Amino acid sequence: MSNLQDSDPLIIKALRGKGYKATPQRIAIGQFVLHNHAHPTAQRIYSEVKKVYPTVSLATIYKTVQILKEVGLIQEFNLEKDQARFDPNMEPHAHLVCLQCKSINDCTDPMISEIVDRMSNEVDFSAGEWNFNIFGICSNCRRKKSICD
Amino acid sequence: MSNLQDSDPLIIKALRGKGYKATPQRIAIGQFVLHNHAHPTAQRIYSEVKKVYPTVSLATIYKTVQILKEVGLIQEFNLEKDQARFDPNMEPHAHLVCLQCKSINDCTDPMISEIVDRMSNEVDFSAGEWNFNIFGICSNCRRKKSICD
DNA sequence: CTGTCTGCAAAGACTTTGCAGGTTC
DNA sequence: GAACCTGCAAAGTCTTTGCAGACAG
């Protein structure tokens, strides 16, 4: 991953644009999350960033992801009640969550916003953001399973 | 609500059907959640059941909602990361969440399962349950707001 | 009467907060 | 140099667990 630093200017610009300082820790955390589409938890970000920044603390991870949300670089969502997850994909999308391997894949379909609009109109609701999490078994896991049967 | 007790036989049957004892606390908790479509949190269930059962404990609420889920009477879902919510509506449905008054309304549309199927087919995913939470402003709140403007 | 359940208190998991020393701009 | 940030430790919130006395079947 020699191009990890490519996102530095973007992160620095986003931070400074809202008056936040571009510290090495924030950049490292931003880099990791922006390049990670596995929807990491705070713990996971901490473990990974620690490899580069051994002194980083979990408190800094939590403070930083809030800032990265605020400057519009990442989104937060919850699958389980006890753990927040972070997502660099800022486009509206659903999540396909494999109950077996725990993988989470993004999935988009223009129909989703159509349905949101239709349901909202029915009850005169002004819809904004939405979360759409679909639980099941991914193709990899089903393939493995059928071999074992 | 003179017909609250009407659901007793249903709750008792569901509990005993899976080998659970039908205690007064469980019936009271089941009654409250089955008749409450405001998607209460554990705390809310606790506060309400306490009015009828002053000695009930939060631990019993938590243990009981897990059992009610297991016997198929209620569902659990999460809007915010820090609080579970419980729902007696066992049909697949979306939630319209008002960011102003915090109300949560159920909403169904047959198209949703069509989209779930379509997205699943595209990536060979076996979809099961899903959560669809849509955030926005409900009609009541928008009406109030436009009066104030 | 036996196995299960309740309610208390303590523990557990994740997240937030307060603050002294260090860093950014 | 001033304001902000980091990392530690402590606190906070929701939820789970362990256990002695109580209850359902």
XYZ file of C-alpha atoms (C1' of nucleotides) in Angstrom, chain A residues 16 21-22 24 59 62-63 82-84, chain C residues 13-19 23-25:
20
model
C -8.351 22.464 8.783
C -5.519 20.760 13.775
C -4.016 18.149 11.522
C -0.149 12.957 13.027
C -9.634 7.907 23.843
C -12.988 7.952 19.878
C -12.361 11.692 19.821
C -22.632 -2.645 21.802
C -20.206 -1.477 19.160
C -20.051 1.425 16.748
C -18.084 -3.898 27.716
C -17.956 0.180 25.280
C -17.602 5.104 25.340
C -16.935 9.727 27.384
C -14.721 13.087 30.339
C -11.079 15.745 33.010
C -6.707 17.187 33.141
C 2.140 19.866 19.892
C 0.364 22.597 15.965
C 0.210 26.741 13.396
